[in-house]
mmCIF file of C-alpha atoms in Angstrom:
data_model
loop_
_atom_site.group_PDB
_atom_site.id
_atom_site.type_symbol
_atom_site.label_atom_id
_atom_site.label_comp_id
_atom_site.label_asym_id
_atom_site.label_seq_id
_atom_site.Cartn_x
_atom_site.Cartn_y
_atom_site.Cartn_z
ATOM 1 C CA MET F 1 8.465 48.544 -5.231
ATOM 2 C CA GLY F 2 4.917 47.157 -5.457
ATOM 3 C CA SER F 3 1.962 49.200 -6.538
ATOM 4 C CA THR F 4 -0.132 50.926 -3.877
ATOM 5 C CA SER F 5 -3.269 51.110 -6.018
ATOM 6 C CA SER F 6 -6.497 50.529 -4.139
ATOM 7 C CA THR F 7 -7.705 47.478 -6.051
ATOM 8 C CA ASN F 8 -9.842 45.574 -3.573
ATOM 9 C CA SER F 9 -9.368 41.870 -3.042
ATOM 10 C CA SER F 10 -12.392 39.685 -3.634
ATOM 11 C CA PRO F 11 -12.781 36.836 -1.141
ATOM 12 C CA LEU F 12 -14.706 33.761 -2.177
ATOM 13 C CA THR F 13 -16.179 31.452 0.437
ATOM 14 C CA ALA F 14 -15.319 27.763 0.637
ATOM 15 C CA LEU F 15 -17.071 25.672 3.291
ATOM 16 C CA ILE F 16 -15.434 22.274 3.866
ATOM 17 C CA ILE F 17 -17.538 19.652 5.647
ATOM 18 C CA GLY F 18 -15.276 17.496 7.805
ATOM 19 C CA ALA F 19 -12.329 19.840 7.399
ATOM 20 C CA ASN F 20 -10.259 17.980 9.984
ATOM 21 C CA GLY F 21 -10.510 14.661 8.134
ATOM 22 C CA TYR F 22 -7.947 13.117 5.807
ATOM 23 C CA LEU F 23 -9.314 14.486 2.545
ATOM 24 C CA GLY F 24 -11.085 17.469 4.115
ATOM 25 C CA SER F 25 -7.849 18.768 5.585
ATOM 26 C CA ALA F 26 -6.087 18.511 2.235
ATOM 27 C CA ILE F 27 -8.972 20.237 0.433
ATOM 28 C CA SER F 28 -8.949 23.092 2.962
ATOM 29 C CA SER F 29 -5.246 23.670 2.375
ATOM 30 C CA ALA F 30 -5.688 23.451 -1.390
ATOM 31 C CA PHE F 31 -8.359 26.168 -1.425
ATOM 32 C CA LEU F 32 -6.194 28.392 0.775
ATOM 33 C CA ARG F 33 -3.228 28.137 -1.581
ATOM 34 C CA ALA F 34 -5.323 28.228 -4.774
ATOM 35 C CA SER F 35 -3.221 29.788 -7.521
ATOM 36 C CA ASN F 36 -5.692 29.380 -10.361
ATOM 37 C CA LEU F 37 -7.823 32.432 -9.520
ATOM 38 C CA PRO F 38 -7.693 35.801 -11.278
ATOM 39 C CA HIS F 39 -5.942 38.347 -9.077
ATOM 40 C CA PRO F 40 -6.954 39.646 -6.548
ATOM 41 C CA ASN F 41 -9.481 36.886 -5.784
ATOM 42 C CA PHE F 42 -8.840 34.374 -3.006
ATOM 43 C CA PHE F 43 -10.726 31.781 -1.010
ATOM 44 C CA ARG F 44 -11.690 32.342 2.608
ATOM 45 C CA VAL F 45 -12.025 28.834 3.987
ATOM 46 C CA TYR F 46 -14.431 27.684 6.703
ATOM 47 C CA GLY F 47 -14.299 24.202 8.184
ATOM 48 C CA LEU F 48 -17.340 22.452 9.640
ATOM 49 C CA ILE F 49 -16.251 20.083 12.424
ATOM 50 C CA ARG F 50 -18.114 18.086 15.057
ATOM 51 C CA ARG F 51 -15.759 18.485 18.015
ATOM 52 C CA SER F 52 -14.498 21.740 19.488
ATOM 53 C CA SER F 53 -11.235 19.976 20.368
ATOM 54 C CA ASN F 54 -10.325 20.064 16.656
ATOM 55 C CA ALA F 55 -10.939 23.802 16.272
ATOM 56 C CA ARG F 56 -7.409 24.839 17.257
ATOM 57 C CA ALA F 57 -5.833 22.603 14.598
ATOM 58 C CA LEU F 58 -8.002 24.221 11.934
ATOM 59 C CA ALA F 59 -7.235 27.728 13.133
ATOM 60 C CA LEU F 60 -3.501 26.955 12.955
ATOM 61 C CA ARG F 61 -4.001 26.162 9.241
ATOM 62 C CA GLU F 62 -5.909 29.449 8.715
ATOM 63 C CA THR F 63 -9.183 27.617 8.276
ATOM 64 C CA ILE F 64 -12.019 29.248 10.240
ATOM 65 C CA PRO F 65 -13.577 26.535 12.424
ATOM 66 C CA ILE F 66 -17.336 26.093 12.766
ATOM 67 C CA VAL F 67 -18.393 23.509 15.357
ATOM 68 C CA ALA F 68 -21.633 21.695 14.506
ATOM 69 C CA SER F 69 -22.786 18.218 13.504
ATOM 70 C CA LEU F 70 -24.867 17.510 10.436
ATOM 71 C CA SER F 71 -25.855 14.137 11.851
ATOM 72 C CA SER F 72 -26.848 15.037 15.414
ATOM 73 C CA ASP F 73 -27.631 18.758 15.564
ATOM 74 C CA SER F 74 -30.911 20.147 14.277
ATOM 75 C CA PRO F 75 -30.767 21.805 10.827
ATOM 76 C CA ALA F 76 -31.571 25.152 12.442
ATOM 77 C CA ALA F 77 -28.681 24.794 14.918
ATOM 78 C CA VAL F 78 -26.219 23.976 12.142
ATOM 79 C CA THR F 79 -27.462 26.890 10.068
ATOM 80 C CA GLN F 80 -27.129 29.335 12.946
ATOM 81 C CA ALA F 81 -23.631 28.103 13.777
ATOM 82 C CA ILE F 82 -22.531 28.800 10.230
ATOM 83 C CA LEU F 83 -24.370 32.097 9.804
ATOM 84 C CA ALA F 84 -22.624 33.420 12.893
ATOM 85 C CA HIS F 85 -19.459 33.567 10.809
ATOM 86 C CA SER F 86 -20.437 34.817 7.380
ATOM 87 C CA PRO F 87 -23.659 35.767 5.612
ATOM 88 C CA LEU F 88 -22.161 34.532 2.347
ATOM 89 C CA VAL F 89 -21.961 30.988 3.682
ATOM 90 C CA ARG F 90 -25.739 31.148 4.060
ATOM 91 C CA GLY F 91 -26.035 30.177 0.431
ATOM 92 C CA LEU F 92 -24.196 26.944 1.037
ATOM 93 C CA VAL F 93 -26.309 26.066 4.043
ATOM 94 C CA GLU F 94 -29.751 27.034 2.849
ATOM 95 C CA ALA F 95 -29.081 26.411 -0.848
ATOM 96 C CA SER F 96 -30.366 29.898 -1.552
ATOM 97 C CA SER F 97 -30.059 31.129 -5.122
ATOM 98 C CA SER F 98 -29.862 34.739 -3.993
ATOM 99 C CA ILE F 99 -27.322 35.995 -1.482
ATOM 100 C CA PRO F 100 -27.819 39.728 -0.934
ATOM 101 C CA SER F 101 -24.974 40.227 1.516
ATOM 102 C CA GLY F 102 -21.298 39.832 0.680
ATOM 103 C CA SER F 103 -21.831 39.259 -3.020
ATOM 104 C CA GLY F 104 -22.216 42.770 -4.391
ATOM 105 C CA GLY F 105 -25.973 42.308 -4.756
ATOM 106 C CA LYS F 106 -25.537 39.649 -7.433
ATOM 107 C CA ALA F 107 -27.442 36.409 -7.350
ATOM 108 C CA VAL F 108 -25.137 33.549 -6.417
ATOM 109 C CA THR F 109 -25.834 29.886 -6.960
ATOM 110 C CA PRO F 110 -23.722 27.817 -4.583
ATOM 111 C CA LEU F 111 -21.425 25.223 -6.126
ATOM 112 C CA VAL F 112 -21.290 22.011 -4.079
ATOM 113 C CA LEU F 113 -18.488 19.508 -4.703
ATOM 114 C CA TRP F 114 -19.865 16.264 -3.297
ATOM 115 C CA SER F 115 -17.311 13.555 -2.461
ATOM 116 C CA SER F 116 -18.040 9.974 -3.384
ATOM 117 C CA GLY F 117 -15.449 7.474 -4.663
ATOM 118 C CA CYS F 118 -14.407 5.354 -7.610
ATOM 119 C CA LYS F 119 -15.371 2.170 -5.798
ATOM 120 C CA ASP F 120 -18.899 3.172 -6.840
ATOM 121 C CA TYR F 121 -18.126 1.460 -10.160
ATOM 122 C CA GLY F 122 -16.923 -1.842 -8.746
ATOM 123 C CA THR F 123 -13.872 -3.599 -10.176
ATOM 124 C CA THR F 124 -12.295 -3.860 -13.623
ATOM 125 C CA LYS F 125 -10.376 -6.700 -15.214
ATOM 126 C CA LEU F 126 -6.748 -7.344 -14.302
ATOM 127 C CA HIS F 127 -3.753 -5.796 -16.016
ATOM 128 C CA GLY F 128 -3.084 -7.561 -19.309
ATOM 129 C CA ASP F 129 -6.611 -8.888 -19.746
ATOM 130 C CA LEU F 130 -7.797 -8.475 -23.328
ATOM 131 C CA ASP F 131 -11.160 -7.153 -22.098
ATOM 132 C CA LEU F 132 -9.658 -4.597 -19.711
ATOM 133 C CA GLU F 133 -11.279 -1.164 -19.964
ATOM 134 C CA PRO F 134 -11.081 1.800 -17.575
ATOM 135 C CA HIS F 135 -13.996 3.034 -15.556
ATOM 136 C CA THR F 136 -15.132 6.364 -16.975
ATOM 137 C CA GLU F 137 -17.825 8.609 -15.522
ATOM 138 C CA TRP F 138 -20.352 6.810 -17.731
ATOM 139 C CA ALA F 139 -19.552 3.333 -16.428
ATOM 140 C CA ALA F 140 -22.269 1.292 -14.736
ATOM 141 C CA LEU F 141 -22.428 1.565 -10.948
ATOM 142 C CA ASN F 142 -21.706 -1.600 -8.974
ATOM 143 C CA PRO F 143 -20.317 -0.656 -5.551
ATOM 144 C CA PRO F 144 -19.444 -2.968 -2.662
ATOM 145 C CA ASP F 145 -22.142 -2.914 -0.016
ATOM 146 C CA VAL F 146 -19.932 -1.021 2.437
ATOM 147 C CA VAL F 147 -19.898 2.104 0.221
ATOM 148 C CA ARG F 148 -23.377 1.882 -1.305
ATOM 149 C CA CYS F 149 -24.856 4.440 1.101
ATOM 150 C CA ARG F 150 -22.180 6.937 0.123
ATOM 151 C CA MET F 151 -22.934 6.432 -3.566
ATOM 152 C CA ASP F 152 -26.691 6.724 -2.997
ATOM 153 C CA GLY F 153 -26.210 9.986 -1.102
ATOM 154 C CA ALA F 154 -24.245 11.491 -3.973
ATOM 155 C CA LEU F 155 -26.880 10.448 -6.498
ATOM 156 C CA ARG F 156 -29.639 11.969 -4.372
ATOM 157 C CA ALA F 157 -27.696 15.234 -4.180
ATOM 158 C CA LEU F 158 -27.456 15.345 -7.979
ATOM 159 C CA LYS F 159 -31.171 14.637 -8.292
ATOM 160 C CA VAL F 160 -32.214 17.341 -5.820
ATOM 161 C CA ALA F 161 -29.886 19.919 -7.376
ATOM 162 C CA GLY F 162 -31.413 19.218 -10.767
ATOM 163 C CA THR F 163 -34.886 20.344 -9.692
ATOM 164 C CA GLU F 164 -36.235 23.889 -9.967
ATOM 165 C CA ASP F 165 -36.232 24.260 -6.191
ATOM 166 C CA GLY F 166 -32.748 22.818 -5.790
ATOM 167 C CA GLY F 167 -31.071 26.214 -5.655
ATOM 168 C CA LEU F 168 -27.535 24.905 -6.017
ATOM 169 C CA ASP F 169 -25.181 23.291 -8.501
ATOM 170 C CA VAL F 170 -23.837 19.894 -7.453
ATOM 171 C CA VAL F 171 -20.769 18.149 -8.824
ATOM 172 C CA VAL F 172 -19.999 14.600 -7.700
ATOM 173 C CA VAL F 173 -16.303 13.836 -7.330
ATOM 174 C CA ARG F 174 -15.175 10.212 -7.414
ATOM 175 C CA ALA F 175 -11.541 9.823 -6.411
ATOM 176 C CA SER F 176 -9.504 6.664 -6.630
ATOM 177 C CA PRO F 177 -7.764 5.462 -3.422
ATOM 178 C CA LEU F 178 -5.592 8.150 -1.837
ATOM 179 C CA CYS F 179 -2.026 7.927 -0.606
ATOM 180 C CA GLY F 180 0.264 10.253 1.333
ATOM 181 C CA TYR F 181 0.627 11.496 4.916
ATOM 182 C CA SER F 182 -1.530 9.327 7.206
ATOM 183 C CA GLY F 183 -1.969 6.961 4.320
ATOM 184 C CA SER F 184 -5.699 6.296 4.002
ATOM 185 C CA TYR F 185 -6.088 2.768 2.581
ATOM 186 C CA TYR F 186 -2.482 2.666 1.427
ATOM 187 C CA GLY F 187 -1.702 2.786 5.131
ATOM 188 C CA ALA F 188 -3.243 -0.684 5.344
ATOM 189 C CA ALA F 189 -0.717 -1.842 2.734
ATOM 190 C CA LEU F 190 2.122 -0.558 4.905
ATOM 191 C CA GLU F 191 0.582 -2.182 7.989
ATOM 192 C CA TYR F 192 0.378 -5.496 6.146
ATOM 193 C CA ALA F 193 4.024 -5.516 5.096
ATOM 194 C CA GLY F 194 5.189 -4.385 8.532
ATOM 195 C CA ALA F 195 3.134 -7.014 10.346
ATOM 196 C CA PHE F 196 4.304 -9.703 7.915
ATOM 197 C CA ALA F 197 7.947 -8.766 8.491
ATOM 198 C CA ALA F 198 7.525 -8.840 12.271
ATOM 199 C CA SER F 199 5.527 -12.075 12.419
ATOM 200 C CA LYS F 200 6.747 -15.142 14.284
ATOM 201 C CA LYS F 201 6.159 -17.399 11.265
ATOM 202 C CA TYR F 202 8.214 -15.130 9.040
ATOM 203 C CA ASN F 203 11.165 -15.255 11.445
ATOM 204 C CA GLU F 204 11.178 -19.012 12.167
ATOM 205 C CA ASN F 205 14.206 -19.672 9.968
ATOM 206 C CA GLU F 206 16.751 -16.888 10.045
ATOM 207 C CA TYR F 207 18.698 -18.421 7.148
ATOM 208 C CA GLU F 208 15.758 -18.620 4.764
ATOM 209 C CA ALA F 209 15.212 -15.861 2.208
ATOM 210 C CA LYS F 210 12.180 -13.886 3.307
ATOM 211 C CA VAL F 211 9.291 -13.592 0.851
ATOM 212 C CA LEU F 212 6.384 -11.156 1.058
ATOM 213 C CA LYS F 213 3.261 -13.097 0.091
ATOM 214 C CA PHE F 214 -0.151 -12.029 -1.166
ATOM 215 C CA THR F 215 -3.363 -13.940 -1.749
ATOM 216 C CA ALA F 216 -4.220 -11.576 -4.627
ATOM 217 C CA ASP F 217 -3.083 -11.812 -8.253
ATOM 218 C CA ALA F 218 0.124 -10.063 -9.311
ATOM 219 C CA ASP F 219 -1.759 -8.278 -12.102
ATOM 220 C CA THR F 220 -4.275 -6.686 -9.749
ATOM 221 C CA ILE F 221 -4.556 -3.007 -10.681
ATOM 222 C CA MET F 222 -3.935 -0.516 -7.885
ATOM 223 C CA HIS F 223 -4.873 2.897 -9.213
ATOM 224 C CA GLY F 224 -4.404 5.697 -6.708
ATOM 225 C CA VAL F 225 -3.587 9.369 -6.434
ATOM 226 C CA HIS F 226 -1.860 11.499 -3.803
ATOM 227 C CA VAL F 227 -4.282 13.283 -1.493
ATOM 228 C CA ASP F 228 -2.714 16.668 -2.346
ATOM 229 C CA ASP F 229 -3.283 16.091 -6.057
ATOM 230 C CA CYS F 230 -6.863 15.063 -5.337
ATOM 231 C CA ALA F 231 -7.448 18.232 -3.318
ATOM 232 C CA ASP F 232 -6.027 20.356 -6.140
ATOM 233 C CA ALA F 233 -8.581 18.755 -8.459
ATOM 234 C CA TYR F 234 -11.394 20.115 -6.272
ATOM 235 C CA VAL F 235 -9.917 23.603 -6.589
ATOM 236 C CA ALA F 236 -9.532 23.143 -10.346
ATOM 237 C CA LEU F 237 -13.226 22.321 -10.659
ATOM 238 C CA ALA F 238 -14.240 25.281 -8.497
ATOM 239 C CA GLY F 239 -11.985 27.714 -10.313
ATOM 240 C CA THR F 240 -13.112 26.537 -13.727
ATOM 241 C CA ALA F 241 -16.765 26.867 -12.752
ATOM 242 C CA LEU F 242 -16.360 30.324 -11.219
ATOM 243 C CA PHE F 243 -14.012 31.918 -13.734
ATOM 244 C CA ASP F 244 -13.018 31.760 -17.384
ATOM 245 C CA MET F 245 -10.400 29.080 -16.901
ATOM 246 C CA GLY F 246 -9.407 25.654 -18.139
ATOM 247 C CA THR F 247 -10.117 24.126 -21.535
ATOM 248 C CA SER F 248 -13.587 24.011 -22.986
ATOM 249 C CA LEU F 249 -15.040 20.609 -23.783
ATOM 250 C CA ASP F 250 -16.481 22.132 -26.954
ATOM 251 C CA GLU F 251 -13.794 24.502 -28.227
ATOM 252 C CA GLY F 252 -15.334 24.708 -31.668
ATOM 253 C CA SER F 253 -18.687 25.971 -30.401
ATOM 254 C CA GLY F 254 -17.547 29.552 -29.807
ATOM 255 C CA ASN F 255 -19.191 29.436 -26.370
ATOM 256 C CA ASP F 256 -16.001 29.169 -24.308
ATOM 257 C CA THR F 257 -17.207 31.427 -21.461
ATOM 258 C CA PRO F 258 -17.445 31.165 -17.667
ATOM 259 C CA LYS F 259 -21.160 30.461 -18.011
ATOM 260 C CA SER F 260 -20.620 27.648 -20.479
ATOM 261 C CA ARG F 261 -17.841 26.225 -18.319
ATOM 262 C CA ARG F 262 -20.086 26.159 -15.258
ATOM 263 C CA ALA F 263 -22.781 24.493 -17.313
ATOM 264 C CA ALA F 264 -20.214 21.887 -18.352
ATOM 265 C CA ILE F 265 -19.440 21.171 -14.680
ATOM 266 C CA ALA F 266 -22.763 21.507 -12.839
ATOM 267 C CA GLY F 267 -24.654 18.245 -12.492
ATOM 268 C CA GLN F 268 -21.671 16.247 -13.691
ATOM 269 C CA VAL F 269 -19.499 13.476 -12.231
ATOM 270 C CA PHE F 270 -15.717 13.699 -12.357
ATOM 271 C CA ASN F 271 -13.214 10.952 -11.626
ATOM 272 C CA ILE F 272 -9.861 11.757 -10.043
ATOM 273 C CA SER F 273 -6.998 9.297 -10.491
ATOM 274 C CA GLY F 274 -3.257 9.204 -11.090
ATOM 275 C CA TRP F 275 -1.743 9.610 -14.533
ATOM 276 C CA ARG F 276 -1.284 5.835 -14.715
ATOM 277 C CA TYR F 277 -2.128 2.828 -12.608
ATOM 278 C CA GLU F 278 0.275 0.557 -10.754
ATOM 279 C CA THR F 279 -0.001 -3.201 -10.445
ATOM 280 C CA LEU F 280 0.372 -5.327 -7.344
ATOM 281 C CA THR F 281 3.620 -6.548 -8.913
ATOM 282 C CA GLU F 282 5.015 -3.009 -8.662
ATOM 283 C CA VAL F 283 3.566 -2.185 -5.269
ATOM 284 C CA GLY F 284 4.506 -5.580 -3.853
ATOM 285 C CA ALA F 285 8.106 -5.229 -5.036
ATOM 286 C CA ALA F 286 8.354 -1.765 -3.484
ATOM 287 C CA LEU F 287 6.932 -3.033 -0.175
ATOM 288 C CA ALA F 288 9.268 -6.029 -0.189
ATOM 289 C CA ALA F 289 12.322 -3.837 -0.759
ATOM 290 C CA GLU F 290 11.231 -1.293 1.856
ATOM 291 C CA TYR F 291 10.612 -3.884 4.573
ATOM 292 C CA GLY F 292 13.660 -6.071 3.868
ATOM 293 C CA PHE F 293 12.139 -9.104 2.148
ATOM 294 C CA THR F 294 15.257 -10.501 0.475
ATOM 295 C CA GLY F 295 13.307 -13.212 -1.366
ATOM 296 C CA GLY F 296 10.997 -10.802 -3.151
ATOM 297 C CA THR F 297 7.278 -11.456 -3.549
ATOM 298 C CA GLU F 298 4.849 -14.282 -4.186
ATOM 299 C CA PHE F 299 1.237 -13.994 -5.329
ATOM 300 C CA ASN F 300 -1.919 -16.108 -5.448
ATOM 301 C CA VAL F 301 -0.922 -17.974 -2.302
ATOM 302 C CA SER F 302 -3.472 -19.612 -0.040
ATOM 303 C CA ALA F 303 -4.522 -17.880 3.147
ATOM 304 C CA ASP F 304 -2.746 -20.587 5.150
ATOM 305 C CA ASN F 305 0.576 -19.152 3.958
ATOM 306 C CA ILE F 306 -0.117 -15.717 5.416
ATOM 307 C CA PRO F 307 1.075 -15.151 9.012
ATOM 308 C CA GLU F 308 -1.727 -14.536 11.471
ATOM 309 C CA GLU F 309 -0.114 -11.264 12.505
ATOM 310 C CA ALA F 310 -0.483 -9.881 8.990
ATOM 311 C CA GLU F 311 -4.243 -10.363 9.201
ATOM 312 C CA TYR F 312 -4.562 -10.804 5.457
ATOM 313 C CA GLN F 313 -8.327 -10.305 5.528
ATOM 314 C CA ARG F 314 -7.725 -6.623 6.283
ATOM 315 C CA SER F 315 -5.750 -6.135 3.094
ATOM 316 C CA GLU F 316 -7.983 -7.683 0.450
ATOM 317 C CA PHE F 317 -9.882 -4.416 -0.009
ATOM 318 C CA VAL F 318 -6.512 -2.867 -0.878
ATOM 319 C CA PHE F 319 -4.562 -5.592 -2.697
ATOM 320 C CA GLY F 320 -7.458 -7.551 -4.185
ATOM 321 C CA TYR F 321 -9.632 -4.743 -5.581
ATOM 322 C CA SER F 322 -8.540 -4.367 -9.193
ATOM 323 C CA GLN F 323 -9.638 -1.080 -10.774
ATOM 324 C CA TRP F 324 -8.420 1.158 -13.581
ATOM 325 C CA VAL F 325 -10.032 4.603 -13.504
ATOM 326 C CA SER F 326 -10.026 7.205 -16.268
ATOM 327 C CA SER F 327 -9.692 10.859 -15.228
ATOM 328 C CA GLU F 328 -9.474 12.278 -18.739
ATOM 329 C CA LYS F 329 -12.699 14.243 -18.314
ATOM 330 C CA ILE F 330 -11.428 16.545 -15.552
ATOM 331 C CA ARG F 331 -8.037 16.865 -17.232
ATOM 332 C CA ALA F 332 -9.598 17.980 -20.515
ATOM 333 C CA LEU F 333 -11.952 20.506 -18.936
ATOM 334 C CA THR F 334 -9.819 22.071 -16.196
ATOM 335 C CA GLY F 335 -6.229 21.351 -17.150
ATOM 336 C CA TRP F 336 -5.697 19.572 -13.811
ATOM 337 C CA ARG F 337 -2.919 17.017 -13.603
ATOM 338 C CA ASP F 338 -1.366 15.073 -10.768
ATOM 339 C CA LYS F 339 2.207 15.935 -9.781
ATOM 340 C CA ARG F 340 3.115 13.809 -6.766
ATOM 341 C CA PRO F 341 4.975 10.481 -7.154
ATOM 342 C CA LEU F 342 3.141 7.188 -7.417
ATOM 343 C CA PHE F 343 2.991 5.067 -4.265
ATOM 344 C CA SER F 344 5.649 2.588 -5.417
ATOM 345 C CA GLU F 345 7.949 5.411 -6.556
ATOM 346 C CA ASN F 346 8.144 7.169 -3.189
ATOM 347 C CA ILE F 347 7.271 4.448 -0.723
ATOM 348 C CA HIS F 348 9.989 5.249 1.819
ATOM 349 C CA ALA F 349 8.776 8.831 2.267
ATOM 350 C CA TYR F 350 5.169 7.658 2.442
ATOM 351 C CA ARG F 351 6.100 5.055 5.058
ATOM 352 C CA LEU F 352 7.875 7.634 7.224
ATOM 353 C CA ALA F 353 4.893 9.989 6.998
ATOM 354 C CA TYR F 354 2.472 7.202 7.866
ATOM 355 C CA GLU F 355 4.479 6.006 10.855
ATOM 356 C CA ALA F 356 4.801 9.580 12.120
ATOM 357 C CA ALA F 357 1.023 10.004 11.829
ATOM 358 C CA LYS F 358 0.478 6.693 13.604
ATOM 359 C CA GLU F 359 2.808 7.628 16.457
ATOM 360 C CA GLY F 360 1.065 10.983 16.749
ATOM 361 C CA GLY F 361 -2.343 9.356 17.214
ATOM 362 C CA ASN F 362 -3.750 10.527 13.882
ATOM 363 C CA GLU F 363 -7.492 9.808 13.718
ATOM 364 C CA ASN F 364 -7.379 8.722 10.074
ATOM 365 C CA VAL F 365 -5.074 5.827 10.950
ATOM 366 C CA ASP F 366 -7.555 4.522 13.504
ATOM 367 C CA THR F 367 -10.500 5.055 11.140
ATOM 368 C CA VAL F 368 -8.901 3.002 8.354
ATOM 369 C CA ARG F 369 -7.913 0.252 10.803
ATOM 370 C CA ARG F 370 -11.523 -0.050 11.953
ATOM 371 C CA ARG F 371 -12.801 -0.164 8.396
ATOM 372 C CA MET F 372 -10.355 -2.889 7.453
ATOM 373 C CA VAL F 373 -12.053 -5.168 10.007
ATOM 374 C CA GLY F 374 -15.549 -4.235 8.861
ATOM 375 C CA ASP F 375 -16.390 -1.354 11.196
ATOM 376 C CA TRP F 376 -17.656 1.417 8.894
ATOM 377 C CA GLY F 377 -19.386 3.389 11.624
ATOM 378 C CA THR F 378 -18.635 7.089 12.139
#
């Protein structure tokens, strides 16, 4: 029989901006199930969303919905919407370094995990190239124009947090492309193969072996990570910063304490990527097998050889963006590691999940489709 001692639980507040989105939803769930906290601590999760129609979905996942818009509502309106739920969240909204209510009278400096992405670094060489090196957190920044604003926003957040009046600790998180569930940009890969298989040109000769073709090089590096693993990395960073957890970056210093761990995280950038990268050879072979291409794959073909239905121009951001990303920094500090299968290893399950999300009208599917044709609006 369990103990009936009166040890009080200690809720911590996590506020997720865009909690109904693809990554935001996964992060919310990860904080709720966080197992890396000293007992009896737990996270109470709030989700900031723009539309009240999404509030029910959040509540069903035990995330407390807060309806407000950072882009259209006044700062005061957003603040009041959040403060109506919890005085502790005030620190996250106003970046206050002292939160008198809900924190036992102790000064609390909010920890902000700011999402950017590994495309901030640009591309690397192809697999097998003698000059191939991974992008680390110290790599030069060279993003495509479509994500430059996102990168600039993250850099500004780091700069503001580093001032005396900043009042908060900011960590920039750069994840590699995400797979799983509604697919994110890997959904575009599934769309490509499905459209290719269904195209009129593909089916002109029923006796000809069917070949899945790509304009990109076979050695293009596709380095991704499952969205659940990515979300767990956010929790690993938060837990390491808040408690005496993980592995110190300077074990020989004798300063392996919660304070030194937070100092090792605050103001830093952390990449999140899978334990190894895949190549287009691997991903292409998995797609070909999944969609019934009996003739295998072909690479470096001209655009004229791609069926119109496949709309190859939508896939170049997925198949033609070669990038190897190192995530050794977060692994060394927090002990985080990815556990879910690589995209090519579990493609059938990922396809089923994506098609179910598509049939259910998942917003992420529509968002990625728009972005693949150049519409990066909200």
